[in-house]
Short mmCIF file of C-alpha atoms in Angstrom, two decimals:
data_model
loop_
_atom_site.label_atom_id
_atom_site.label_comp_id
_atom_site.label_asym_id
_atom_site.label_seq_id
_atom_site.Cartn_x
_atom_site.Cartn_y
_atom_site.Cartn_z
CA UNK A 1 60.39 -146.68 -42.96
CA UNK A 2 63.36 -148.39 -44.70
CA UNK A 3 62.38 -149.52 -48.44
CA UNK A 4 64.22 -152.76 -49.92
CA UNK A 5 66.53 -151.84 -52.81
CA UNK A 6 67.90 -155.14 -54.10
CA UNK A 7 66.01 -158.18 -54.58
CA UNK A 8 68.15 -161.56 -54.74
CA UNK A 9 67.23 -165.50 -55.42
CA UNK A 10 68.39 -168.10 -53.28
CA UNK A 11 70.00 -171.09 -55.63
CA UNK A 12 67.41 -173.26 -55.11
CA UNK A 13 65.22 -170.49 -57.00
CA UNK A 14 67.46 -170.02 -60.03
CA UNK A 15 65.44 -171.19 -63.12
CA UNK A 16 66.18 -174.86 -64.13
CA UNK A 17 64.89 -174.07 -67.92
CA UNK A 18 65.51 -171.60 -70.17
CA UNK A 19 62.40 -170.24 -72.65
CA UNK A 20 61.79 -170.81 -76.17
CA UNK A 21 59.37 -168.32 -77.75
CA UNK A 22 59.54 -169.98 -80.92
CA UNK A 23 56.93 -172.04 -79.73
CA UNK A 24 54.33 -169.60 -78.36
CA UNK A 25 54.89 -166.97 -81.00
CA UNK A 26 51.85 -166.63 -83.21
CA UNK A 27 53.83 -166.09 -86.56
CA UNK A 28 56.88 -168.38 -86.13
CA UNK A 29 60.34 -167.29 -88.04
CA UNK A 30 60.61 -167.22 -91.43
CA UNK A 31 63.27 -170.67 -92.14
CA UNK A 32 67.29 -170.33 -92.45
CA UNK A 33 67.85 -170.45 -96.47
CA UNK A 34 70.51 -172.49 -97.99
CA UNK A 35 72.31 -169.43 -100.15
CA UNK A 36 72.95 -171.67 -103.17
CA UNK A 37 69.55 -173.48 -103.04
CA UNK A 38 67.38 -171.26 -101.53
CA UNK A 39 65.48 -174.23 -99.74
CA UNK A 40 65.07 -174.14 -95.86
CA UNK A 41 67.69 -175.68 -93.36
CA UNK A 42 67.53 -178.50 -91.23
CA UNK A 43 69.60 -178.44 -87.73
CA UNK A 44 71.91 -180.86 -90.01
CA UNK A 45 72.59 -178.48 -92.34
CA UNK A 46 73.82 -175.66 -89.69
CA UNK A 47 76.06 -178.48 -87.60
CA UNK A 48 78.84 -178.28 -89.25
CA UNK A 49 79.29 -174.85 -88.48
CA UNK A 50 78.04 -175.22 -84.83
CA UNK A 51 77.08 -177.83 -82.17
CA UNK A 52 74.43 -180.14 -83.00
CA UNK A 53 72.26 -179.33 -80.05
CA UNK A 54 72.44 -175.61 -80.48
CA UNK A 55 71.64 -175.98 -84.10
CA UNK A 56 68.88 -177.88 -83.25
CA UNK A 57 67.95 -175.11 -80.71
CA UNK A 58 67.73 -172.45 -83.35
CA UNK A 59 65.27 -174.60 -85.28
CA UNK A 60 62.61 -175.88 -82.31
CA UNK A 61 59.26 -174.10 -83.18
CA UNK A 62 57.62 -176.80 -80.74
CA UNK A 63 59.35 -177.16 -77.08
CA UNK A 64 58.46 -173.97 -75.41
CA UNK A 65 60.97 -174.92 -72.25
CA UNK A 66 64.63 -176.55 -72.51
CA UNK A 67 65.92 -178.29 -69.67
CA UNK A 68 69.34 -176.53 -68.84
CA UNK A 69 71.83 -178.99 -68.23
CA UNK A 70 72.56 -179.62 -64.22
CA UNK A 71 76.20 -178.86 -65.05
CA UNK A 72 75.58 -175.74 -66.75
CA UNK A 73 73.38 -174.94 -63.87
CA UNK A 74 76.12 -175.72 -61.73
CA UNK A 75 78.69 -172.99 -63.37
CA UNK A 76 75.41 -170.32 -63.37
CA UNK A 77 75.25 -170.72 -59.96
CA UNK A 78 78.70 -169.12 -59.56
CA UNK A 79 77.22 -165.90 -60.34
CA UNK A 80 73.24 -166.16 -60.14
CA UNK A 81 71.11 -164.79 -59.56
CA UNK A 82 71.93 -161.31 -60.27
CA UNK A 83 70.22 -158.45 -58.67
CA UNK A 84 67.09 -156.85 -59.10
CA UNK A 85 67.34 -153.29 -58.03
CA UNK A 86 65.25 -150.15 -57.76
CA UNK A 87 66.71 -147.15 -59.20
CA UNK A 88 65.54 -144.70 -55.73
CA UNK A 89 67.94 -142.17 -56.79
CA UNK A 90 67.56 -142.23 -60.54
CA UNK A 91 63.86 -141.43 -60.32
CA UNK A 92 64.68 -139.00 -57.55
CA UNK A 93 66.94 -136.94 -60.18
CA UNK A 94 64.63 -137.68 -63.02
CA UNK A 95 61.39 -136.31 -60.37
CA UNK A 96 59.40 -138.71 -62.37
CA UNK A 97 56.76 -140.80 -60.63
CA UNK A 98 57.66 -143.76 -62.60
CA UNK A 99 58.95 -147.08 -60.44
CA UNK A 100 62.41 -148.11 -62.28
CA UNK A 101 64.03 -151.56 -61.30
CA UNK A 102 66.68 -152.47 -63.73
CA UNK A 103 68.52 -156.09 -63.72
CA UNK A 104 72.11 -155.76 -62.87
CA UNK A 105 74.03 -158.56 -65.01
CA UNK A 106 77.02 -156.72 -64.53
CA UNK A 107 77.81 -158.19 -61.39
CA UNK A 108 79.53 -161.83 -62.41
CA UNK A 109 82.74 -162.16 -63.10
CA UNK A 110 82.93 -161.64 -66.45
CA UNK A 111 81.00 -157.98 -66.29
CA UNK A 112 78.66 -158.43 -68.73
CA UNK A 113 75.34 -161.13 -69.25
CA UNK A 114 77.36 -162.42 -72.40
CA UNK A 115 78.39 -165.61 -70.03
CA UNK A 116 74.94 -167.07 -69.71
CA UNK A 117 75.30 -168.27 -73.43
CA UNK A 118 79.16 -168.90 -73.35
CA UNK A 119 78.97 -171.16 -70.92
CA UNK A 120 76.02 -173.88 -72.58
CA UNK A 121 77.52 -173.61 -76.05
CA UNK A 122 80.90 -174.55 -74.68
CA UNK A 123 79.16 -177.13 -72.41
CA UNK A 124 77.60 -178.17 -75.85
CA UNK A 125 80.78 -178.45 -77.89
CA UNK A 126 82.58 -180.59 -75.22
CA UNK A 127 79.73 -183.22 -74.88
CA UNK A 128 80.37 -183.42 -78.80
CA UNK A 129 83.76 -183.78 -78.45
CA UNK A 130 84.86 -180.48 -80.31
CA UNK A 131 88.43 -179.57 -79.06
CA UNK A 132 88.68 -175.71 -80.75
CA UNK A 133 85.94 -173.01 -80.94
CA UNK A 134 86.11 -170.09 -82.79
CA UNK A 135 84.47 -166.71 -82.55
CA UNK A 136 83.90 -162.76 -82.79
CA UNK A 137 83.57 -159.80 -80.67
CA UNK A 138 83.11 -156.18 -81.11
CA UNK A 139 83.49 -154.97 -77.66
CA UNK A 140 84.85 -157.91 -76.53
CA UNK A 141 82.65 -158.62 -73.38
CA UNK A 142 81.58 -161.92 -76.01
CA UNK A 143 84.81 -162.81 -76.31
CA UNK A 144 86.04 -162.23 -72.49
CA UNK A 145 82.86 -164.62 -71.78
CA UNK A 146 83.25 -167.36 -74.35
CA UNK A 147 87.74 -167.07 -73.58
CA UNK A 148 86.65 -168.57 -70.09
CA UNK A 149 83.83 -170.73 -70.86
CA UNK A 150 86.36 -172.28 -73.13
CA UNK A 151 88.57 -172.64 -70.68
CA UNK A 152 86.49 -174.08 -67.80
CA UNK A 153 85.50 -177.26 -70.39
CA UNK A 154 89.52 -177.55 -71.81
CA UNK A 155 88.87 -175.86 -74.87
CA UNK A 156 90.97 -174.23 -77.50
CA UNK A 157 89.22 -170.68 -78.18
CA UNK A 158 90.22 -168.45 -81.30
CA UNK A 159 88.73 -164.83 -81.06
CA UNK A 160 88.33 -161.95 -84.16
CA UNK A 161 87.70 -158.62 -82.35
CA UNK A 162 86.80 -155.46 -84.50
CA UNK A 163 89.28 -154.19 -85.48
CA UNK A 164 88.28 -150.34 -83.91
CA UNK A 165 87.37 -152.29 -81.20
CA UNK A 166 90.41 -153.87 -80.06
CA UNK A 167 92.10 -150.46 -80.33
CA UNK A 168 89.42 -148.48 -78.30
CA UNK A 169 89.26 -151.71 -75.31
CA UNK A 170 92.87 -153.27 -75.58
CA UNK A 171 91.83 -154.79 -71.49
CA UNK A 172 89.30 -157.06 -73.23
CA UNK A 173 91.62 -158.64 -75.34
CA UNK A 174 94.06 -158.99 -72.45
CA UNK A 175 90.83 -160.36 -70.15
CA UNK A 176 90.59 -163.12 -73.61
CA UNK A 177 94.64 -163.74 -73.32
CA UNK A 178 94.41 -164.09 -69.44
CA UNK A 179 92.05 -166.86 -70.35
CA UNK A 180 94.05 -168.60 -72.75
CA UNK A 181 92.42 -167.56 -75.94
CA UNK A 182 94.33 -166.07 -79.41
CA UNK A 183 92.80 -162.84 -80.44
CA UNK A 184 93.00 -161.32 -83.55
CA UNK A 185 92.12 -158.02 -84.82
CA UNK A 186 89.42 -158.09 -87.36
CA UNK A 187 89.78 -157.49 -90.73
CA UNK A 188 93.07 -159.56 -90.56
CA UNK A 189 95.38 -161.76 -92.60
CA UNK A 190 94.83 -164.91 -91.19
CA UNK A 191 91.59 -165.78 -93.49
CA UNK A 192 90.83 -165.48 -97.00
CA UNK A 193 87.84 -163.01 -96.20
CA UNK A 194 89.91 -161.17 -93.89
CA UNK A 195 92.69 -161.07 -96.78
CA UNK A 196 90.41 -159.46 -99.57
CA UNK A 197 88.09 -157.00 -97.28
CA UNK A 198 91.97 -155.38 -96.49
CA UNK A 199 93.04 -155.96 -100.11
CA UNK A 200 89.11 -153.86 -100.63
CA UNK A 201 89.81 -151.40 -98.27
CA UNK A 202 93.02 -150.89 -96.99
CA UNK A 203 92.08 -149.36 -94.02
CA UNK A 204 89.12 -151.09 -92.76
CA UNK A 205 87.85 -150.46 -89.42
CA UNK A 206 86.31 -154.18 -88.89
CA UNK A 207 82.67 -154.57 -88.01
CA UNK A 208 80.80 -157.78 -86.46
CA UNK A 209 80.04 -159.05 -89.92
CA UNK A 210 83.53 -159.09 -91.30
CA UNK A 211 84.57 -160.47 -87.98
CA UNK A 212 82.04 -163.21 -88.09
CA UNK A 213 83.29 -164.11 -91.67
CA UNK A 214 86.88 -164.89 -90.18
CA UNK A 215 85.30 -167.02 -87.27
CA UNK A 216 83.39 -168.94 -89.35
CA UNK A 217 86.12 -169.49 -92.42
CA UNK A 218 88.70 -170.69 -89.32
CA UNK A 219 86.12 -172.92 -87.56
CA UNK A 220 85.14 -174.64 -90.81
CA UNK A 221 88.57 -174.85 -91.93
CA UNK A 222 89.89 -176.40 -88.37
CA UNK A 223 89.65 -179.73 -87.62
CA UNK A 224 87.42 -180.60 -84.73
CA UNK A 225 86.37 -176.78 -84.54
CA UNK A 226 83.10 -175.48 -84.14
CA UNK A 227 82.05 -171.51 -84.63
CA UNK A 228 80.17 -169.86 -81.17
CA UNK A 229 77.72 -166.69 -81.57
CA UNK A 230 77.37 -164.15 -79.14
CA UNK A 231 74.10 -163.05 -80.22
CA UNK A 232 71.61 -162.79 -83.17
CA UNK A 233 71.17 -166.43 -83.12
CA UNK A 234 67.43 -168.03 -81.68
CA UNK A 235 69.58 -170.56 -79.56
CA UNK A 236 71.43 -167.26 -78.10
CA UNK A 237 68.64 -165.43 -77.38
CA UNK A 238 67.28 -169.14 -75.51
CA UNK A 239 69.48 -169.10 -73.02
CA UNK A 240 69.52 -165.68 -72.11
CA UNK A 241 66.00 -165.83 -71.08
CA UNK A 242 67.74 -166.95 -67.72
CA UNK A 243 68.17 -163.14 -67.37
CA UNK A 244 64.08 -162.54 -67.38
CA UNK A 245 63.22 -165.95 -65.91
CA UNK A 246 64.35 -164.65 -62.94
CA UNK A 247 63.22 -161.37 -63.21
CA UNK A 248 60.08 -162.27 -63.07
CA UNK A 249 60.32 -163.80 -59.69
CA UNK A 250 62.03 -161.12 -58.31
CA UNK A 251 59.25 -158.60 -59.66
CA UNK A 252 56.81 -160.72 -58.11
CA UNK A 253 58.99 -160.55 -54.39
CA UNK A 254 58.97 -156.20 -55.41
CA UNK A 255 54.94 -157.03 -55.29
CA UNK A 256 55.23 -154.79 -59.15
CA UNK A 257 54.84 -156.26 -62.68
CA UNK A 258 56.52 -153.94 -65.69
CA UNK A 259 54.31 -151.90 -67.79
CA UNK A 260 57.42 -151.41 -70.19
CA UNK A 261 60.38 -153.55 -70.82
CA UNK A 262 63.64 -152.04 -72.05
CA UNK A 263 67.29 -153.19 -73.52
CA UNK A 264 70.28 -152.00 -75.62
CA UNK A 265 69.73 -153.70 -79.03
CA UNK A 266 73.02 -154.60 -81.58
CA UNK A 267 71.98 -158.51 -82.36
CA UNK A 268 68.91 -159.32 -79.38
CA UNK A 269 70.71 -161.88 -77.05
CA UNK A 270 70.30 -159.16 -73.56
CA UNK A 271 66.87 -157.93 -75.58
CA UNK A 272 65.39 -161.60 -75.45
CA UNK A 273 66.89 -162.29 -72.88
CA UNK A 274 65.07 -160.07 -70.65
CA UNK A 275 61.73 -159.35 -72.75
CA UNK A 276 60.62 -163.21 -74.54
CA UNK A 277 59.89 -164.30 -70.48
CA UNK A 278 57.59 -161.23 -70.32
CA UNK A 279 56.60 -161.05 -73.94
CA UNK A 280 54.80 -164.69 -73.01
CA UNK A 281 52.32 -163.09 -71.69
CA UNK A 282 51.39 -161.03 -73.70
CA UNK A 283 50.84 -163.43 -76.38
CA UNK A 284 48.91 -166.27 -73.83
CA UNK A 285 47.42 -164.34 -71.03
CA UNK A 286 46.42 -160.59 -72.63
CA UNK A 287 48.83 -158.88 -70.70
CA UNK A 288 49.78 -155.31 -72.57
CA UNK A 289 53.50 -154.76 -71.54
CA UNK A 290 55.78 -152.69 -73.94
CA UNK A 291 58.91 -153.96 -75.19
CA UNK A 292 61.49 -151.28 -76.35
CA UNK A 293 64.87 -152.49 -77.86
CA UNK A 294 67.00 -149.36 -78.16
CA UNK A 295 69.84 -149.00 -80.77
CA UNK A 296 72.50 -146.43 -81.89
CA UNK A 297 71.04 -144.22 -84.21
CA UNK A 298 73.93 -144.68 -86.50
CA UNK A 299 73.08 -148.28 -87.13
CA UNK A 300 69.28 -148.48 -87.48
CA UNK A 301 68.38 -151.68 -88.58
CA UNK A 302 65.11 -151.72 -86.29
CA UNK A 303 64.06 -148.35 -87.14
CA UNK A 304 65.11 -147.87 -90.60
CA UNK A 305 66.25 -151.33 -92.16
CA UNK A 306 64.50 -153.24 -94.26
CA UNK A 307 63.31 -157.09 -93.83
CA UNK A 308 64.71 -159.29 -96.10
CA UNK A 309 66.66 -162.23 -96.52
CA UNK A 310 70.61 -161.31 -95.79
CA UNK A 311 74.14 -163.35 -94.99
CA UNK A 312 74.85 -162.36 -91.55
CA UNK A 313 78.18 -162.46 -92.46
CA UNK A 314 79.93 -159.58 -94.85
CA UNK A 315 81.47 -162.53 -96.66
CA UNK A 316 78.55 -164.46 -97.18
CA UNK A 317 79.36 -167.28 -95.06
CA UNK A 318 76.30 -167.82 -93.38
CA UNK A 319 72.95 -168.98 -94.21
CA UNK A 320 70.58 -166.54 -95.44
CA UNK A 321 68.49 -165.66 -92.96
CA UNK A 322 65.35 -163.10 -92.86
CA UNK A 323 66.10 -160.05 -90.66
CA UNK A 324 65.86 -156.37 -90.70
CA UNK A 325 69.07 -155.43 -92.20
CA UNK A 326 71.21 -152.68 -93.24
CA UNK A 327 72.90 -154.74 -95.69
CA UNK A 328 76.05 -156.90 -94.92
CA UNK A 329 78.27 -154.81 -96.22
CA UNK A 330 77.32 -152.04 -94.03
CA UNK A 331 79.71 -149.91 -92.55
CA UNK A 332 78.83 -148.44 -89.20
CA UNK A 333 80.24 -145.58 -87.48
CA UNK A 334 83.31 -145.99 -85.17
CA UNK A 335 80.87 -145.73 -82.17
CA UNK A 336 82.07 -146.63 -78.76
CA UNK A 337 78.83 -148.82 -78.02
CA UNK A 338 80.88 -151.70 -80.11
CA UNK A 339 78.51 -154.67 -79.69
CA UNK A 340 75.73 -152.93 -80.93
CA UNK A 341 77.84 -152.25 -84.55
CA UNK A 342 75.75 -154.58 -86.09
CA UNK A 343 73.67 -154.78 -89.55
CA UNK A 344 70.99 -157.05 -88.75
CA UNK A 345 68.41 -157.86 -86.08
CA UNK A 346 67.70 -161.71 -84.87
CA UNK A 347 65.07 -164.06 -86.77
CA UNK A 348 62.75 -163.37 -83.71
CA UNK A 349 62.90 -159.90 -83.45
CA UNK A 350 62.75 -159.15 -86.56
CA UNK A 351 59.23 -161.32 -87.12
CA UNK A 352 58.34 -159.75 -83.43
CA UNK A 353 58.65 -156.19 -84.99
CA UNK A 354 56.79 -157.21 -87.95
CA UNK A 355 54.01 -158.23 -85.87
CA UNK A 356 53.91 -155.20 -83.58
CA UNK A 357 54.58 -157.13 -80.26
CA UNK A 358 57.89 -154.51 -79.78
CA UNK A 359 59.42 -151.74 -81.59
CA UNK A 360 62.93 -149.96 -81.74
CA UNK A 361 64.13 -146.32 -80.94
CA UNK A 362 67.85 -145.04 -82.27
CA UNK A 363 69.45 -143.25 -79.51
CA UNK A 364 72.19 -140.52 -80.51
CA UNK A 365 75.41 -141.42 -79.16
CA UNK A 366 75.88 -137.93 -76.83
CA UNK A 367 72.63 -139.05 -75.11
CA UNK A 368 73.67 -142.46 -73.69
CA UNK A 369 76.49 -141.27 -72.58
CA UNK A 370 74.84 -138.22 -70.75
CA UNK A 371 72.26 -141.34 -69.50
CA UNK A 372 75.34 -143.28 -68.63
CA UNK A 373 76.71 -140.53 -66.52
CA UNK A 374 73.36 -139.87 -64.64
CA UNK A 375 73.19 -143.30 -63.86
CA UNK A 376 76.60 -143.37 -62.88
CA UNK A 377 76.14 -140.51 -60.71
CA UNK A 378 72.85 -141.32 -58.84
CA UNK A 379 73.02 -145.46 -58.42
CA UNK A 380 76.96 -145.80 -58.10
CA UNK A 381 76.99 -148.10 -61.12
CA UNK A 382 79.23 -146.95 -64.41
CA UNK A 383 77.25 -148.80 -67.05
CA UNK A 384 78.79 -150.27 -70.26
CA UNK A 385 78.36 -147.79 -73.73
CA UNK A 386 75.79 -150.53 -74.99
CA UNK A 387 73.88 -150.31 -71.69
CA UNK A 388 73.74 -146.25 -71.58
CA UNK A 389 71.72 -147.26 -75.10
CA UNK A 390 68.87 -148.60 -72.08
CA UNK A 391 69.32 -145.93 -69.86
CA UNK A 392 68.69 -143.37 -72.48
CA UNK A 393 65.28 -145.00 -73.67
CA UNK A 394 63.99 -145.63 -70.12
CA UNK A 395 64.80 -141.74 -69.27
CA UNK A 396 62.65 -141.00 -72.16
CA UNK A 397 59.86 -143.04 -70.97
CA UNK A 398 60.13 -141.72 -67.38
CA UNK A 399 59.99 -137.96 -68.46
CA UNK A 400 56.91 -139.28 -70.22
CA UNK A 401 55.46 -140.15 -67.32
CA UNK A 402 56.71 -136.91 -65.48
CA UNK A 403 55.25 -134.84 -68.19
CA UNK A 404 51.20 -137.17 -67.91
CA UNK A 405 52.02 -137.91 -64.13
CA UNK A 406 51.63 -141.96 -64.94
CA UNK A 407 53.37 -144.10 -62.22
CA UNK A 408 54.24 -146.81 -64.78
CA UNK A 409 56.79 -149.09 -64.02
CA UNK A 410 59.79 -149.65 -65.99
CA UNK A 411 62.35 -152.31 -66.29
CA UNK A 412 65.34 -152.40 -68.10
CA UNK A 413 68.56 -154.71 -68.51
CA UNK A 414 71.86 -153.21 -67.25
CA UNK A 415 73.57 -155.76 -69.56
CA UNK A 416 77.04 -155.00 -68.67
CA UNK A 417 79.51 -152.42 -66.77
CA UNK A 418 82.02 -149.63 -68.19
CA UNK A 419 84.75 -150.04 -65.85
CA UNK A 420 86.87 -151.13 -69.13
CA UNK A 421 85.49 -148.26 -71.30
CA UNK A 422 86.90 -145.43 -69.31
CA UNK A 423 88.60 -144.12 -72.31
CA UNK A 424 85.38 -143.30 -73.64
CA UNK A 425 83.68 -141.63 -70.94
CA UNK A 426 86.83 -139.77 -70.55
CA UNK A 427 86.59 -138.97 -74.22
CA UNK A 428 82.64 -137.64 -73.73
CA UNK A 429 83.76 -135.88 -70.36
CA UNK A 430 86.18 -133.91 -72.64
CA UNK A 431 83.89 -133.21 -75.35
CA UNK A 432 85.47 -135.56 -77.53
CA UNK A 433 82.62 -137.50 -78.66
CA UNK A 434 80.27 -136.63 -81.79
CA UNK A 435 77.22 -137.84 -83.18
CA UNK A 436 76.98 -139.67 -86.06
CA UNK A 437 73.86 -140.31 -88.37
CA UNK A 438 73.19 -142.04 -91.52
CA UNK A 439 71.63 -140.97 -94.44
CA UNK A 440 68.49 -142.56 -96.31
CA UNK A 441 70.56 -142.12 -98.94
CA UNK A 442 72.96 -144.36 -98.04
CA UNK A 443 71.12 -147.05 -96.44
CA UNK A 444 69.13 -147.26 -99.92
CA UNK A 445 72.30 -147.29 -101.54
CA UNK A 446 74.20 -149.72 -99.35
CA UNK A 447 70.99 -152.49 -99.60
CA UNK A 448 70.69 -151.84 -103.59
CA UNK A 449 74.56 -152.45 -103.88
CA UNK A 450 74.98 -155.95 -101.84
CA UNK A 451 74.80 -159.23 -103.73
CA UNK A 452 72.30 -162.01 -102.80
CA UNK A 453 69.52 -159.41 -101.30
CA UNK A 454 66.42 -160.26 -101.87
#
């Protein structure tokens, strides 16, 4: 008897809203602080940094659905839906009973779910008549997305990549220039912050929140120019939820519901975005699903930072915002799993892992990529560094099940493909790659040491 492997929406099934959890959750976020005041932020007070209509998307603790714009909906359909798929062979090799589906936003053009939020926040800025954004990228599958969703609405786009980044994935930076977009290497020369973390430290390697320091100090220094995030953000993590929305439907044709939920972690956008349609209800209709967000275990905010108010910027550019943090000065490890090299977790994670409804694991970086090459190897698919992070946890959970004989079913996001980070599977296939950890020690340190921690 043949068994379906993919399951695919028509267009006239793609979600026409995206989901706010903000306005189901039970404990909402803590507020935005103003770093010189300390008093909470109004979607005024974060426009002129971004668009008005994302800022006030960060703030809505009421709407629990947001109309996506028919135009926006227009450009999704280029690409969605994106596959559901069962992973036969996966759980074959594993000889687990567990059911694995994992959603494949790899398959648009850009490789990687990072367009679903590109494309509205561009939308965004052109209805507002903003001619230049500006933003950051570790990896650069951010800034490949947000180079063309500049492009598509006429806009200028100005991109910091990491630094370590940009030398590991030099095609992602040609993918930006391809676009149209200037990309700079981050820590650079081109901003003040850039300027003294260099004149600091010589030889820098860059990191999301000195990257996110130059975006910022060039949008707000630009006229007309407005500063795009890639993740951490509510209003990023909003309209990813596209990626679950329709998950859910295509769970429902697989005649399955998940009994755990699982995605790489660096900021939360693929995290929420597969997980808050889910997480919904568990919070309004008892359901019990578990939500794992797996990070690198050399930057362990989740598992090992502490929640507090922090700049989500190394510079202190932004507003102070309450996360589980390493610190914003932290320096993570030259890791090849670039987007997740980040030192804080979103506003709604962060108050989701305070309140139990998910929790983190730190994944070694030897075993995603020996869960990257599995995958590779049994579903045809070679899966981005960040995504192996997903692979990794949901092998874990399956050999639990092999080991009690459960038949749970697990879902995870494949948020992105590897086909421009052969240099580091090439590096692991070699035995090139290492581990790296971090120290108590030096987390302790690191938070004791940065200014404006509360």
């Amino acid at each position: 008897m043949s068994r379906q492997k993919k399951f695919i929406l028509q267009e006239k099934d793609i979600p026409t809203q995206w989901y706010n959890i903000q306005a189901d959750m039970v404990n909402k976020p803590l507020p935005p602080l103003n770093p010189a005041t300390r008093q909470p932020l109004q979607a005024e007070d974060l426009a002129h940094i971004f668009n008005l209509e994302c800022s006030r998307q960060e703030l809505d603790q009421e709407h629990a659905w947001i109309d996506i714009p028919e135009e926006v909906l227009d450009k999704y359909k280029y690409y969605r839906s994106t596959p559901l798929v069962r992973a036969y062979e996966l759980e074959k090799a594993l000889d687990t009973p567990a059911h694995i589906y994992f959603k494949n936003e790899s398959t648009n053009p850009l490789g990687s779910h990072k367009v679903n939020s590109a494309i509205p926040q561009c939308y965004y800025c052109k209805q507002e008549g903003v001619t230049n954004v500006t933003t950051e990228t570790g990896a650069g599958q951010w800034g490949a997305a947000l180079s063309y969703a500049a492009r598509i609405y006429g806009l200028e786009a100005a991109v910091y990549q990491v630094k370590i980044s940009l030398q590991q994935k030099p095609y992602r930076s040609f993918i930006m220039r391809t676009f149209g977009a200037t990309v700079e290497g981050s820590p650079s020369m081109s901003t003040r912050a850039g300027k003294d973390i260099i004149t600091r430290e010589p030889h820098h390697p860059g990191s999301l929140g000195t990257a996110i320091s130059e975006a910022i100090e060039l949008a707000t220094t630009t006229p007309n120019c407005k500063y795009t995030l890639g993740s951490v953000l509510n209003h990023v993590a909003l309209h990813q939820t596209i990626i679950g929305l329709e998950a859910e439907k295509q769970m429902e044709m697989a005649g399955e519901y998940p009994d755990k939920v699982i995605a790489c972690f660096g900021g939360g956008s693929n995290f929420g975005g597969i997980a808050f349609p889910f997480m919904r209800h568990n919070i309004k209709d008892g359901r019990h699903t578990e939500f794992i967000a797996a990070e690198p275990n050399s930057c362990p905010k989740l598992t090992r930072g502490k929640f507090e108010y922090d700049f989500g910027d190394e510079a202190g550019y932004t507003p102070l915002l309450p996360m589980y943090t390493l610190g914003h000065d932290f320096k993570p490890a030259n890791i090849h799993a670039g987007g997740l090299r980040y030192h804080g977790a979103g506003v709604i994670i962060s108050q989701l892992i305070k309140d139990g409804m998910m929790y983190g694991v730190d994944i070694p970086q030897l075993e995603t990529f020996a869960a990257g090459m599995l995958f590779a190897r049994t579903e045809g698919i070679i899966p981005a560094p960040e995504s192996c992070h997903a692979i990794a946890a949901t092998i874990r959970e399956a050999q639990k099940c092999k080991e009690s004989g459960e038949q749970k079913v697990i879902l995870f996001n494949l948020s992105g493909h590897g086909l421009l980070d052969m240099t580091a599977y090439d590096a692991y296939i070699n035995g090139d790659l290492t581990n790296y950890t971090v120290s108590d020690e030096e987390i302790e340190q690191n938070l004791k040491a940065v200014p404006g921690m509360q």
